[in-house]
Each structure stands twice: as C-alpha cells, then as structure tokens.
Amino acid sequence: MDEKNVTLEKLTEDLTSHIRINRGFVIWMGFLIIGLCICLYAYLQQLRFGLGVAGIRDYVSWGLYLSNFVFFVATSLIGMLISGVLGLIGIKWITPLARIAETIAVAFAALAGLVIIMDMGRPDRLANVFIYGRFQSPILWDVSVVTTYFVLSALLLFIPLIPDIAWVNRKTDHLPGWLKKTYSILSLNWTDTPEKNKIIQRCVRILLILIIPSALAIHTVTSWLFAMTTRAGWDSTLFGPYFVTGAFVSGSSAVIIAMYFFRKNYKLHNYITDKHFSKMGILLGLVMLVYLYVNINEFLVPGYKLKTADATHLHELFAGRFAIMFWFVQIGGLILPIILLLFNRMRKPLPMLFIALAVFIGAWFKRYIIVVPTQEHPFLPIQYVPYNFKFYTPTLLEIAITLSSFFMALIIITLVSKFFPVIPIRETAVERGLIEE
Amino acid sequence: MMKRYFVVLFLFLFAGRIGSFAQTSTPWVVPEEAKEKVAPFKFTPETVKIGESVFQRTCKSCHGDPGKQNWAKITPPPGDPASANFQVQTDGEMFYRIKTGRAPMPQFGNILSDEERWQVISYVRSFNPNYTQPAPLISMAAGAKKLKLYIYPNYKLKKLYVLCNEITKEKKEIPAKGIEIQLNVKRYFGTLKLGDPKTTNASGFVMYDFPADLPGGTHGIIDLTARVKDESGLLFSSDANAKLAIGKPVVLKRLTDARAMWSVRSKAPVWLILTFSLTLITVWGFIIYILLALRKLKYSS
C-alpha cells in the first residue's frame, strides 16, 4: 500500500483498532495475573519469614534482587535514548517507536523502585532512607534519581498522548463507558488550538532535555552503588559509562521485542515496517559495539595488572564457578549478535526478534555477573560460617519474587499499549501531511 | 637397591617433621642460680588476683585460659599454664623465662615489674593443688638486698630525682649506693626506656632532666616508672611510679570532627549538600512548571 495515500480516517482506524477487549487480551492478562499472584504468594512468605527465605546471606547480600534492580534501571534508559537523544537530533523514523520506548521506560523505572523494596527485609522502613539518609550515601542519590526519572518518563509518555486520547475519544463510539470516561478525564479538555499545541510542545521539549541528564544520572548513580567500594570488579572509574552503555543494549533489545509483538498482534505492519527493524538493528549493533569496547576496558585493564583480588575475581569469571554464565553472556549476548547484525538478512523482523531475545536475556545475566561473583571473595577471609554462606544460590521463592517484577512490567506495558494508541496518531498524521501542524 | 630407595624416600618425606620436632625440643636453658630464685613475698589470694589481671592482659592472647588447653596455634606451642608440663618448672625458672622470653614468647623484663612477674606466677600456681611455695627468701644470701624507690620531681629546675633506699633487717631505710636505676615511661604496650641506667650516688640519688619532647595525652601527663636494674638476681625491689604533667599535651584531631564523606549526615560536606539539593530543586522545579502547564491546558478554553 502506498503510505502517502492513506486517509486520516484509515490512519485512525489502523492505529486504534487494537483498542478493544478481545479474547487474546483476556487470556494474556489472565496468564499474567495468575503468574503474578503465584509470585506474590512467594513475596508474602518473604514478608512473613524474612529475607532468610532468599539465598542471600551475610557475604553475598546482593543477589538476584539487586541484579534485577540494575537490569530494570538499565532497560528503562531506552526512553532517553530514543525520544531524548534521537528525537532532539530530529531523526524522523523514531516517530512510531517513541511511545513504545517511553512505555518500556515507565514500566521498567516503576518496577526498579519496587524491586528495591523486594530486597528489603523490613519494607515498612523504606521512609528511613529519606528520614535518616545521608547526603554522602549513593543510596540516597539513587532513590532520589529513580523517583525523578520515573516521574519525568511518565510525563514524557503522558503529555504527547493528550491529543491522541482526545482524538480516540472522539473517533470511537464502540468502547465501554468507563474507558471513554477515563479518556475524557485524561485528555484534559484538549482541543486542537495553536495555543494548546504550543503548551504541549514546550513541555515536551523541556522533558526531552531534562530526561537526558537524569537518565545518565540514574544509571551512573546505580553504578556508583558498586563503584564507590573497593571490591575487585566494582572498584572501577569506568563503571558509570559501563552501566550506561550496557543500558542502551538491554533497552534497545527490549524495544525490538516489543515492536515485534505490537506489530504482529496489533496489525501495525504499515507503520512499523521492515525499515524500522533494520534501523533498530543498526542502532542495537552500534550500542553493542560501544558496550563491547567498554567491556574490553573493564576486563583487559585489571586483567593486565592482575592485582591479587582482581586475579581471583577474573579467574572466577573466565574459568571458575561463573565461567559458563560469563561466556554465554559475552559471546551469546554480545559478540555473536554484533556479528549477526552486520548482515542485512539478519535485520528482518523475525531474525531480529531472536537476536533481541538473546541480547535481552544475556543483558539480564550480565547484571548477575556484575553483582554476585565478587561478593564470594571478600577481602577478609570467610570463616566459621555454614556452607550456604560461602556460595550464593538463589532459592525458588527468590526466583519467583524476581519473576513477579517481569509480570508486573508486562502488565503495565500491556495495559498502556492496549488502551492507548501505540503509535502517535497526531504526529504520524502531521508527518504524512494529513493535518496541518 | 630397592631398600635404599625406600630409605631415601622415607627420609625425604619425614625430614620436615623430624626437623620441626627437633626445633620444638631445643631445651630452654635457665642458669642454675636463676632456677633457685624464689618470690620475696608469700602467695596469697590477693597476689593471685593481681596476677590474674596481669595474665589476662599480657599472657592470655597466647597461653589461653589456664586449664582450658586453648592456647594460640603458633609454633612452638605456648602450652597451658595449668598443665603438668608447665607446672614442673621451678618458680625461678618461670621467673627467668617470663623475664627473658624466647621468640615468639616476648621478653617481659621491661614490661612487667619483678613484683608483677611474681604475682603472675602466684596466679599460675593457683591451678596446681600440689604446689607448696618455697619459703620467701627474706633471710638473704650474702649481697641480697631489699630496696625501695622514690621519685621526686623538681618543677623549677626541671629535674627528676630518684631515691633508692635499702630496707635493713630492722626495717629501717638507709640510702643505697651504687644501684643501677632505669627510668621508664609507659606506652600503650610495654614501656619506653628513658636513656641508659644510672648509678645511685652516696646519698642514694640519681638525677634526670625532664624529658623535653614526650607526648603525654590530652593533659600532657606521662606515667614514669623507676626500676632497679638487677643482673645478679639478688635484689628485691618494687618500682616507684609517678604520673607527672611534664609531657607535651597532645590533642588528637578525630577523623569525624570535620565535615567529611564518611561522617554523619549533619557533617556532610557543604558542596555535596548544595549540589544534591540544588540539582533536585532545579529538576523538580521544572516538573512543577510542567504540572502547572498541564493545569493551564485543562482550564484554558
């Protein structure tokens, strides 16, 4: 179909047809909610019996939860890369992807906050971080910046949605009353006047600029939770860039996976095209090359000097207890995808889905590799402790609680994408000359 | 041939053990006259009690608790003071060994006074029900003396005088001439010798200058001990102590006094508080601006 000849009606129809409650949606949500309930049961056990139900102990006190936290913060950074960086530069092909990236950013940033609470034996003491928090503590910086980034991302998702919500509200009559009511509240009395458009444009512009430093801050500060200590593997001046570049990798792969399913399930083939996959493939390849470069620095520089603690740590990674996971992550999740992405044929939707999945899973385990292994080798010897203090193995409950964060993120992404247009209607229409700016 | 091979192998395997065995069994020789030395006072529950506190402070880290076999794992093993092996020593042997030490056992000659050493021995002996103390050697051999020390500071002249008196059989004190006196200052562990020993003059005195540059805590107080130096082992004396404010007052600055990264919140560095707060205020200022704009969006027609 010729893209130019679509009428405004057709465009609206295409981009809103997925907004309805169908069987597929009910089954999918049912699956997510049942999964979440099982995991929440696991969390109740942890609330009742304490953190001891998880595998974390005195020496390895940061396990799955903390790795997962880093992963969620990382993935949420993609909103800043796509909307912020590429958007401000004026790159046009991101238009249909911006909202997907922003949705992922909001869901993952929200969950990052929750995941941290999962790691607390006494979540009721969360407020103490603010009441007694020290300005000197990266933990205070982290909670501040995570909250801020979440609010910025939510606004950046919501504000460009306003005209679209009003538009959908006007154009659809078949939707249930409660949904239309929600629409009319959320659309904030939108009318397409130059004055209102100007307000929105100004807000979005401010947000796009703010989101860049705060995204850098959120993940740099997260890296400082580690880098401000002297442990081997964490004691690195490169940790901020290491985390930020890694974040773009996991975030880009998340966007590609989401693109694939939205395009397929919501029939958006004419809007998210092969060209978009190819472009995202190039972007993913690019950020992975940068990440590979940082990785080489992270391993070669200490590996060349081999200070005692670094030597132990690197040996654990390269040939020790974590070798399989490490090489799976570095080869399967980084080097191989880079090579594959060089080929045109691999940047088609289906191959890209598999590559992105590999990268996404690899990125998760990468966080585990960063967080866990070094804690098994503290500077002071581990003495007179039970065996399960020496080596960390996650428990079943711990895994279930960790999985709950993915269920929750998927629920948020599903709800947002189901009830709001995935692709910006107004912006697309303007770009295609269907309405005047 | 084969046999020889095994002998060599045997030697090779066990040489290390034999070597270390040989090392631990080197006898620790105590001179005959020192063996005979006995305490100048009778062991009583009081001396045991003082001895226990000395033991807790200075011996326990290696020898453990007497009777519990929990000495430190070092070579040669320090041994349990309550054990039969330990108790076979004469009082004089113990006294000599505590005084002279043998690595890794430290030399306590300069750290404990004679009196304290005897008190520790009385404590160690309290674990031996079969022990009877040899009669205290007051009826002394030729040349044996009982001495008493006094410290007199003269702040005007900045001099310290140490007087050494001999206690005669009639319990009278007369100046003791030609006795070597060592002046010590107490440190965190053990003592610091102040110069070389000096010999008392005809009136029983030795004289020292005030030490000029010794650090002495917040109030400049230094803890001086005058002690008789006795090679012969025939002199029985107790030390003289004096705590004098003649040192340099040292007020150490605590690491948590100033604002620092490692300090509590109220002592956070100012630049950090400012950077953190101003950044947050700026960003949230913009967020509030945007929220107000949204409000305007809703209510403007």
XYZ file of C-alpha atoms in Angstrom:
738
model
C 0.000 0.000 0.000
C 1.237 3.462 -0.775
C 1.920 5.149 2.509
C 1.110 8.598 1.178
C -2.431 7.810 0.131
C -3.842 6.799 3.465
C -6.686 8.994 4.539
C -6.986 10.344 8.019
C -9.900 8.004 8.680
C -7.942 4.978 7.580
C -4.977 6.048 9.685
C -7.122 6.500 12.758
C -8.803 3.185 12.139
C -5.420 1.425 11.750
C -3.899 2.894 14.848
C -6.875 2.440 17.160
C -8.319 -0.878 16.028
C -6.411 -2.718 18.749
C -8.181 -0.722 21.471
C -10.837 -3.245 22.400
C -11.186 -6.094 24.850
C -10.790 -9.277 22.842
C -10.178 -12.880 23.787
C -6.465 -12.779 23.175
C -6.173 -9.877 25.572
C -8.220 -11.603 28.262
C -6.174 -14.810 28.022
C -2.878 -12.935 28.076
C -3.879 -10.763 31.020
C -5.263 -13.810 32.809
C -1.934 -15.536 32.378
C -0.031 -12.503 33.668
C -2.289 -12.026 36.665
C -2.225 -15.678 37.705
C 1.559 -15.682 37.332
C 1.773 -12.512 39.375
C -0.439 -13.951 42.109
C 1.775 -17.022 42.454
C 4.814 -14.786 42.734
C 3.100 -12.500 45.209
C 2.422 -15.530 47.358
C 6.181 -16.087 47.384
C 6.634 -12.472 48.434
C 4.151 -12.921 51.280
C 6.299 -15.796 52.510
C 9.295 -13.481 52.475
C 7.381 -10.807 54.368
C 6.386 -13.360 56.966
C 9.616 -15.237 57.435
C 12.108 -12.583 56.455
C 14.871 -12.353 53.889
C 16.203 -15.718 55.061
C 13.851 -17.405 52.587
C 16.065 -15.971 49.857
C 19.556 -17.305 49.204
C 21.281 -14.068 50.177
C 23.426 -14.253 53.303
C 25.990 -12.131 55.127
C 28.693 -12.334 52.489
C 26.664 -12.346 49.291
C 23.997 -9.953 50.420
C 23.200 -8.644 46.961
C 21.815 -11.440 44.826
C 19.010 -11.807 42.315
C 17.090 -8.818 43.608
C 19.914 -6.376 43.209
C 20.942 -7.797 39.815
C 17.345 -7.490 38.737
C 17.199 -3.936 40.023
C 20.208 -2.956 37.962
C 18.642 -4.641 34.950
C 15.370 -2.765 35.332
C 17.053 0.579 35.763
C 19.185 -0.208 32.733
C 16.318 -1.147 30.467
C 14.365 1.935 31.423
C 17.098 4.133 29.963
C 15.921 3.421 26.424
C 13.265 6.125 26.701
C 16.018 8.681 26.950
C 17.973 7.288 24.000
C 15.067 7.087 21.563
C 12.934 10.087 22.458
C 15.601 12.231 24.040
C 18.756 11.809 22.029
C 17.408 10.673 18.650
C 14.280 12.828 18.964
C 16.170 16.013 19.730
C 18.566 15.391 16.862
C 15.478 15.327 14.665
C 15.574 11.748 13.444
C 12.239 11.002 11.834
C 11.982 7.220 11.764
C 11.607 7.003 15.523
C 8.112 8.524 15.453
C 6.249 5.172 15.656
C 8.774 3.803 18.170
C 8.963 6.684 20.611
C 5.883 5.749 22.558
C 6.908 2.088 22.754
C 10.269 3.130 24.171
C 8.604 5.530 26.593
C 6.164 2.849 27.775
C 9.044 0.475 28.432
C 10.887 3.249 30.257
C 7.932 3.982 32.531
C 7.196 0.330 33.267
C 10.804 -0.553 33.986
C 11.519 2.565 36.039
C 8.416 1.959 38.150
C 9.421 -1.651 38.702
C 13.016 -0.701 39.505
C 11.644 1.131 42.516
C 9.568 -1.878 43.538
C 12.387 -4.359 43.015
C 14.493 -2.474 45.536
C 11.718 -2.832 48.075
C 11.660 -6.580 47.419
C 15.246 -6.641 48.623
C 14.272 -5.173 51.986
C 13.582 -7.400 54.936
C 11.566 -4.602 56.501
C 9.915 -2.669 53.668
C 7.995 -0.674 56.257
C 11.265 1.080 56.991
C 11.614 2.487 53.487
C 10.909 6.009 54.691
C 14.030 5.813 56.852
C 16.086 6.245 53.706
C 14.717 9.765 53.480
C 14.388 10.470 57.187
C 17.897 9.346 58.099
C 19.510 9.284 54.639
C 22.955 10.809 54.423
C 23.802 13.213 51.631
C 27.026 11.260 51.305
C 25.288 7.990 50.524
C 24.834 6.860 46.903
C 21.723 5.064 48.146
C 20.024 8.383 48.872
C 21.110 9.694 45.480
C 19.774 6.567 43.876
C 16.283 6.660 45.362
C 16.045 10.365 44.556
C 17.090 9.979 40.978
C 14.994 6.835 40.345
C 11.900 8.660 41.558
C 12.698 11.716 39.481
C 13.390 9.711 36.358
C 10.162 7.782 36.780
C 8.142 10.995 37.038
C 9.896 12.515 34.016
C 9.323 9.376 31.953
C 5.689 9.165 32.959
C 5.165 12.790 31.943
C 7.009 12.215 28.693
C 4.715 9.296 27.978
C 1.576 11.101 29.009
C 1.883 14.591 27.543
C 2.283 13.621 23.864
C -0.623 11.229 24.448
C -3.067 14.002 25.340
C -4.084 14.983 21.772
C -4.272 11.324 20.824
C -6.508 10.487 23.776
C -8.875 13.296 22.836
C -8.816 12.123 19.236
C -9.527 8.496 20.121
C -12.284 9.594 22.433
C -13.932 11.476 19.622
C -13.491 8.852 16.930
C -14.557 5.715 18.742
C -18.104 5.006 19.793
C -17.935 1.285 20.358
C -15.819 1.473 23.515
C -17.244 0.842 27.011
C -18.393 3.848 29.035
C -15.749 3.648 31.772
C -12.980 3.730 29.207
C -14.430 6.768 27.474
C -14.813 8.456 30.797
C -11.146 7.775 31.594
C -10.267 9.202 28.198
C -12.153 12.387 28.762
C -10.519 12.899 32.146
C -7.047 12.195 30.805
C -7.455 14.349 27.695
C -7.615 17.463 29.896
C -10.237 19.159 27.708
C -7.945 19.023 24.728
C -8.875 20.990 21.637
C -6.566 21.390 18.703
C -5.780 25.074 19.115
C -2.404 26.646 18.419
C -2.221 27.863 21.986
C -2.683 24.386 23.473
C -0.336 22.854 20.961
C 2.272 25.353 21.988
C 1.953 24.422 25.655
C 2.392 20.771 24.833
C 5.336 21.408 22.580
C 7.081 23.445 25.234
C 6.501 20.829 27.937
C 7.747 18.018 25.710
C 10.810 19.981 24.793
C 11.689 20.646 28.422
C 11.152 17.000 29.228
C 13.268 15.787 26.321
C 16.133 17.927 27.520
C 15.727 17.018 31.195
C 15.413 13.331 30.515
C 18.932 13.078 29.117
C 20.919 14.177 32.180
C 18.552 12.462 34.568
C 18.776 9.179 32.663
C 22.538 9.444 32.708
C 22.323 10.243 36.396
C 20.037 7.370 37.304
C 22.275 4.743 35.847
C 25.549 6.373 36.761
C 24.384 6.602 40.356
C 23.269 2.978 40.198
C 26.770 2.083 39.068
C 28.180 4.105 41.961
C 26.348 1.867 44.413
C 29.058 -0.553 43.340
C 31.943 1.611 42.216
C 32.117 3.573 45.480
C 33.516 0.447 47.170
C 36.954 -1.094 46.783
C 35.846 -4.574 45.806
C 37.510 -6.220 42.824
C 35.266 -5.933 39.792
C 33.420 -2.927 41.222
C 36.313 -0.630 42.007
C 36.382 0.999 38.584
C 36.328 4.563 37.328
C 34.667 3.315 34.160
C 31.608 1.983 35.938
C 29.247 4.830 35.042
C 29.837 4.550 31.279
C 29.896 0.751 31.642
C 26.380 0.792 33.053
C 25.006 3.466 30.746
C 26.242 1.842 27.551
C 25.038 -1.529 28.813
C 21.672 0.044 29.476
C 21.276 1.070 25.853
C 21.937 -2.521 24.829
C 19.253 -4.071 27.007
C 16.812 -1.228 26.314
C 17.210 -1.404 22.539
C 16.638 -5.136 22.587
C 13.526 -4.642 24.721
C 12.161 -2.137 22.215
C 12.798 -4.543 19.333
C 10.970 -7.354 21.112
C 8.054 -5.043 21.895
C 7.993 -3.735 18.307
C 7.743 -7.247 17.007
C 4.759 -8.211 19.130
C 2.874 -4.940 18.759
C 3.304 -5.043 15.014
C 2.064 -8.622 14.848
C -0.760 -8.517 17.390
C -1.992 -5.008 16.706
C -1.534 -5.322 12.932
C 0.744 -2.339 12.569
C 2.714 -3.651 9.591
C 2.200 -0.451 7.644
C 3.569 1.686 10.435
C 6.292 -0.404 11.989
C 7.966 -1.579 8.834
C 10.988 -3.676 7.964
C 12.817 -0.404 7.624
C 12.241 0.309 11.306
C 13.585 -3.090 12.241
C 16.626 -2.542 10.103
C 17.251 0.864 11.676
C 16.804 -0.528 15.178
C 19.138 -3.361 14.211
C 21.790 -0.848 13.267
C 21.198 1.091 16.472
C 21.442 -2.091 18.544
C 24.621 -3.103 16.748
C 26.088 0.325 17.335
C 25.362 0.457 21.050
C 26.648 -3.101 21.408
C 29.918 -2.159 19.725
C 30.320 0.682 22.173
C 29.471 -1.682 25.021
C 31.957 -4.235 23.747
C 34.613 -1.539 23.774
C 33.818 -0.675 27.392
C 33.835 -4.380 28.260
C 37.298 -4.780 26.823
C 38.436 -1.943 29.056
C 36.735 -3.420 32.094
C 38.431 -6.780 31.708
C 41.709 -6.097 29.964
C 42.944 -3.296 32.204
C 42.626 -5.158 35.530
C 43.483 -8.398 33.743
C 46.800 -6.963 32.602
C 47.817 -5.816 36.094
C 46.276 -8.761 37.964
C 46.185 -7.316 41.435
C 45.530 -10.220 43.769
C 41.827 -9.602 44.313
C 41.253 -8.840 40.628
C 43.048 -12.031 39.704
C 40.755 -14.103 41.898
C 37.719 -12.312 40.546
C 38.697 -12.607 36.886
C 39.613 -16.238 37.326
C 36.161 -16.935 38.759
C 34.636 -15.304 35.698
C 36.878 -16.658 32.956
C 37.464 -20.189 34.156
C 35.827 -20.622 37.557
C 32.390 -21.009 39.003
C 30.827 -18.372 36.749
C 32.647 -19.220 33.525
C 29.690 -20.774 31.701
C 27.399 -17.890 32.503
C 30.114 -15.378 31.719
C 30.959 -16.743 28.288
C 27.308 -17.246 27.471
C 26.724 -13.576 28.238
C 29.794 -12.234 26.477
C 29.590 -14.406 23.371
C 25.901 -15.227 23.063
C 24.638 -11.883 24.277
C 27.239 -9.546 22.836
C 29.777 -10.764 20.274
C 27.586 -13.099 18.237
C 24.674 -10.640 17.953
C 27.080 -7.927 16.787
C 28.368 -10.186 14.035
C 24.875 -11.285 13.016
C 23.589 -7.733 12.903
C 26.176 -6.899 10.259
C 24.131 -8.850 7.740
C 21.126 -7.286 6.037
C 19.245 -10.538 6.144
C 19.518 -10.691 9.910
C 17.917 -7.287 10.337
C 14.498 -8.540 9.226
C 11.772 -8.728 11.898
C 11.901 -12.423 12.785
C 15.686 -12.876 12.998
C 15.812 -9.582 14.872
C 13.322 -10.933 17.404
C 15.608 -13.838 18.194
C 18.713 -11.705 18.287
C 16.982 -9.226 20.571
C 15.796 -12.016 22.853
C 19.335 -13.368 23.136
C 20.669 -9.894 23.876
C 17.901 -9.213 26.391
C 18.473 -12.462 28.295
C 22.222 -12.004 28.068
C 21.826 -8.499 29.463
C 19.956 -9.854 32.466
C 22.661 -12.398 33.250
C 25.290 -9.741 32.681
C 23.894 -7.886 35.692
C 24.143 -11.071 37.726
C 27.771 -11.425 36.633
C 28.482 -7.854 37.696
C 26.736 -8.067 41.052
C 27.232 -11.531 42.509
C 30.644 -13.184 41.855
C 32.907 -10.655 43.543
C 30.966 -10.899 46.792
C 32.001 -14.529 47.171
C 35.580 -13.291 47.529
C 35.663 -10.530 50.131
C 38.990 -9.091 51.227
C 38.716 -10.604 54.706
C 38.580 -14.397 54.731
C 35.223 -16.094 55.149
C 35.474 -18.138 58.349
C 33.311 -20.237 60.613
C 30.118 -19.968 58.585
C 27.744 -22.607 57.248
C 28.409 -23.798 53.730
C 25.496 -21.919 52.192
C 27.011 -18.626 53.310
C 30.027 -19.164 51.110
C 28.371 -19.676 47.764
C 25.262 -17.911 46.659
C 22.447 -19.891 45.073
C 19.073 -18.269 44.613
C 16.136 -20.075 46.214
C 12.892 -20.927 44.439
C 10.985 -18.269 46.361
C 13.624 -15.726 45.428
C 13.316 -16.615 41.750
C 9.520 -16.363 41.942
C 9.723 -12.951 43.606
C 12.134 -11.828 40.903
C 9.799 -13.108 38.205
C 6.972 -11.072 39.696
C 8.723 -7.926 38.545
C 8.564 -9.128 34.947
C 4.882 -9.973 35.282
C 4.191 -6.523 36.656
C 6.208 -4.789 33.952
C 4.397 -6.782 31.272
C 1.039 -5.910 32.838
C 1.860 -2.206 32.747
C 3.119 -2.382 29.159
C 0.106 -4.441 28.089
C -2.420 -2.099 29.671
C -0.823 1.067 28.318
C -0.446 -0.319 24.818
C -3.888 -1.881 24.826
C -5.892 1.152 25.834
C -3.881 3.866 24.186
C -2.602 4.163 20.647
C 0.829 2.531 20.446
C 1.795 4.793 17.607
C 1.268 8.552 17.963
C -1.718 9.377 15.753
C -1.418 13.103 15.591
C 2.298 13.123 14.945
C 2.011 10.481 12.233
C -0.815 12.402 10.601
C 1.195 15.610 10.665
C 4.225 13.859 9.253
C 2.164 12.473 6.418
C 0.574 15.810 5.697
C -2.918 14.697 6.685
C -3.397 17.512 9.146
C -1.783 20.902 9.470
C 0.599 21.473 12.330
C 68.903 -51.302 45.967
C 65.166 -51.100 46.438
C 65.678 -50.866 50.147
C 67.946 -47.910 49.816
C 65.398 -46.218 47.638
C 62.810 -46.564 50.383
C 65.140 -45.237 53.000
C 65.775 -42.174 50.904
C 62.069 -41.725 50.300
C 61.365 -42.132 53.998
C 63.940 -39.548 54.897
C 62.650 -37.219 52.266
C 59.068 -37.484 53.474
C 59.802 -37.207 57.139
C 62.741 -34.865 57.122
C 60.461 -31.894 57.550
C 58.734 -33.452 60.538
C 61.926 -34.505 62.169
C 63.302 -31.053 61.587
C 60.393 -29.306 63.193
C 60.327 -31.800 66.047
C 63.951 -31.100 66.679
C 63.214 -27.420 66.721
C 60.479 -27.552 69.361
C 62.528 -29.777 71.596
C 65.535 -27.468 71.877
C 65.754 -27.115 75.642
C 65.211 -23.667 77.067
C 68.141 -23.458 79.416
C 67.827 -21.484 82.630
C 71.032 -20.660 84.558
C 71.392 -22.653 87.795
C 71.366 -19.653 90.153
C 68.196 -18.285 88.480
C 66.434 -21.630 88.981
C 66.835 -21.304 92.705
C 65.340 -17.852 92.917
C 62.140 -17.626 94.924
C 59.486 -14.979 95.435
C 60.165 -12.303 98.066
C 56.617 -12.489 99.400
C 54.058 -15.090 100.259
C 51.462 -16.005 97.621
C 48.032 -15.045 98.909
C 44.576 -14.740 97.320
C 45.410 -11.047 96.799
C 48.581 -11.734 94.838
C 46.682 -14.372 92.807
C 44.050 -11.803 91.983
C 46.511 -9.168 90.802
C 48.378 -11.897 88.928
C 45.198 -12.914 87.183
C 44.624 -9.408 85.865
C 48.216 -9.255 84.622
C 47.756 -12.641 82.981
C 44.517 -11.610 81.299
C 46.177 -8.502 79.977
C 49.501 -9.826 78.778
C 49.580 -13.624 78.542
C 46.121 -14.846 77.624
C 46.413 -13.912 73.935
C 48.953 -16.748 73.563
C 48.551 -19.072 76.519
C 44.748 -19.019 76.610
C 42.839 -19.690 79.814
C 44.738 -21.913 82.224
C 43.173 -25.384 82.289
C 41.277 -24.968 79.051
C 44.036 -26.011 76.633
C 43.080 -23.160 74.348
C 46.442 -21.612 73.653
C 47.123 -19.829 70.368
C 48.051 -22.009 67.378
C 51.668 -20.944 66.986
C 54.945 -22.845 66.848
C 56.340 -23.772 69.280
C 53.040 -24.148 71.149
C 52.882 -21.851 74.209
C 51.281 -24.583 76.301
C 48.648 -24.463 79.008
C 49.991 -22.913 82.235
C 47.817 -25.263 84.307
C 49.272 -28.394 82.686
C 51.706 -30.699 84.443
C 54.388 -29.945 81.830
C 54.208 -26.312 82.729
C 53.995 -26.749 86.451
C 57.185 -28.848 86.693
C 59.206 -25.649 86.310
C 60.528 -24.124 89.489
C 59.337 -20.617 90.377
C 62.799 -19.373 89.488
C 62.633 -20.956 86.014
C 59.271 -19.384 85.323
C 60.510 -16.030 86.590
C 63.559 -16.198 84.349
C 61.620 -17.317 81.275
C 58.981 -14.622 81.641
C 61.714 -12.054 82.075
C 63.907 -13.086 79.142
C 61.395 -14.629 76.718
C 62.250 -16.696 73.685
C 60.637 -15.920 70.316
C 57.777 -15.934 69.818
C 57.322 -15.600 73.587
C 58.017 -11.900 74.246
C 60.573 -10.622 76.677
C 58.714 -9.188 79.656
C 61.778 -7.916 81.535
C 60.985 -4.367 80.648
C 57.214 -4.628 80.508
C 56.364 -6.195 83.857
C 57.977 -5.371 87.154
C 59.553 -8.103 89.283
C 56.571 -7.877 91.569
C 54.084 -8.351 88.749
C 56.045 -11.325 87.448
C 55.849 -12.991 90.847
C 52.165 -12.179 91.033
C 51.542 -13.860 87.675
C 53.452 -16.875 88.906
C 51.299 -16.969 92.024
C 48.258 -16.952 89.721
C 49.646 -19.746 87.560
C 50.465 -21.769 90.679
C 46.897 -21.403 91.940
C 45.928 -24.030 89.346
C 48.267 -26.565 90.911
C 46.784 -28.146 94.072
C 50.065 -29.942 94.796
C 52.102 -26.759 94.881
C 53.693 -25.545 98.075
C 55.534 -22.289 97.919
C 59.196 -22.351 98.969
C 59.724 -20.069 101.966
C 60.146 -16.483 100.774
C 63.763 -15.605 100.708
C 63.957 -12.785 103.163
C 66.799 -14.167 105.162
C 69.075 -13.236 102.370
C 72.203 -14.655 100.985
C 75.300 -12.544 101.002
C 74.792 -9.492 98.776
C 70.992 -9.825 98.675
C 69.163 -6.613 99.389
C 65.656 -5.310 99.706
C 65.248 -1.938 98.047
C 62.677 0.736 97.836
C 62.431 3.552 95.246
C 61.004 7.079 95.364
C 60.532 9.664 92.619
C 60.809 13.390 93.379
C 60.174 15.943 90.634
C 61.585 19.453 90.849
C 59.494 21.572 88.524
C 61.607 24.684 88.906
C 64.846 23.066 87.884
C 63.057 20.678 85.560
C 64.824 17.772 87.180
C 63.700 14.393 88.365
C 65.335 12.756 91.385
C 65.029 9.075 92.093
C 65.946 7.942 95.568
C 66.886 4.347 96.254
C 66.735 3.173 99.881
C 67.749 -0.133 101.272
C 65.449 -1.685 103.824
C 67.541 -3.174 106.553
C 66.662 -6.165 108.652
C 65.482 -3.803 111.320
C 63.021 -2.336 108.780
C 64.957 0.903 108.635
C 65.626 2.733 105.379
C 69.133 3.823 104.514
C 70.364 5.268 101.177
C 71.625 2.547 98.856
C 74.712 3.487 96.914
C 75.869 2.048 93.569
C 72.474 0.672 92.492
C 71.623 0.866 88.782
C 68.294 2.575 88.142
C 66.387 2.561 84.881
C 63.718 5.154 84.210
C 60.813 4.050 82.022
C 57.736 5.656 80.521
C 54.568 3.697 79.991
C 53.388 3.239 76.424
C 50.262 1.603 75.025
C 52.010 -1.746 75.307
C 55.075 -2.109 77.438
C 57.445 0.650 78.355
C 59.885 3.035 76.776
C 63.337 3.288 78.307
C 64.394 6.846 79.091
C 68.129 6.859 78.391
C 70.587 4.426 79.948
C 70.587 3.175 83.548
C 72.264 5.476 86.067
C 74.020 4.512 89.276
C 72.960 5.999 92.612
C 75.385 8.291 94.431
C 76.342 8.133 98.074
C 73.042 9.615 99.197
C 71.138 7.053 97.121
C 70.080 9.552 94.421
C 70.148 9.628 90.654
C 69.136 12.710 88.702
C 67.473 13.144 85.327
C 66.368 16.070 83.196
C 62.680 16.319 82.448
C 62.108 14.631 79.118
C 61.566 17.503 76.677
C 59.522 16.075 73.880
C 57.406 13.191 75.117
C 53.754 13.265 74.032
C 51.525 12.895 77.035
C 47.857 12.632 76.132
C 45.399 15.471 76.417
C 46.873 16.817 79.658
C 50.496 16.067 78.956
C 50.660 13.502 81.696
C 53.346 10.873 81.440
C 53.495 7.769 83.535
C 57.016 7.257 84.881
C 58.421 4.144 86.464
C 61.784 3.886 88.156
C 63.065 0.325 88.345
C 66.156 -1.290 89.765
C 68.277 -2.959 87.126
C 69.410 -6.255 88.519
C 71.696 -8.645 86.652
C 72.578 -10.651 89.746
C 69.006 -11.596 90.559
C 69.681 -10.899 94.241
C 67.936 -7.561 94.555
C 64.311 -7.453 95.575
C 62.625 -4.216 94.836
C 59.339 -2.699 93.956
C 59.059 0.035 91.380
C 58.297 3.662 92.055
C 55.541 5.200 89.967
C 54.679 8.797 89.290
C 52.254 10.403 86.936
C 53.577 13.856 86.158
C 52.264 16.567 83.877
C 55.627 17.147 82.252
C 54.888 15.823 78.746
C 53.638 17.665 75.728
C 49.845 17.818 75.682
C 48.629 16.116 72.531
C 45.073 16.634 71.403
C 44.468 14.266 68.539
C 42.011 15.509 65.949
C 39.333 12.935 65.418
C 38.597 11.912 61.844
C 34.929 12.651 62.396
C 35.436 16.192 63.689
C 35.320 17.935 60.345
C 32.735 17.614 57.613
C 33.589 14.554 55.580
C 32.247 11.929 53.197
C 32.442 9.303 55.902
C 30.746 11.328 58.598
C 27.142 11.507 59.729
C 24.541 13.458 57.788
C 24.865 16.630 59.827
C 28.557 16.640 58.914
C 28.156 16.168 55.195
C 30.443 18.347 53.046
C 28.740 21.600 52.186
C 29.430 21.329 48.472
C 27.729 17.941 48.461
C 24.605 19.159 50.229
C 24.432 22.094 47.831
C 24.981 20.042 44.690
C 22.471 17.418 45.718
C 19.786 19.829 46.853
C 20.171 22.341 44.047
C 20.036 19.619 41.413
C 16.902 18.134 42.893
C 15.279 21.538 43.345
C 16.053 22.511 39.744
C 14.683 19.334 38.214
C 11.612 19.300 40.414
C 11.125 22.984 39.681
C 10.765 22.080 36.034
C 8.442 19.213 36.879
C 6.217 21.551 38.862
C 6.323 24.031 35.994
C 5.102 21.293 33.671
C 2.345 20.229 36.038
C 1.168 23.849 36.191
C 1.238 23.978 32.410
C -0.968 20.905 32.295
C -3.364 22.622 34.648
C -3.437 25.571 32.334
C -4.064 23.211 29.441
C -7.094 21.842 31.183
C -8.704 25.112 32.221
C -7.954 27.328 29.222
C -10.628 27.216 26.595
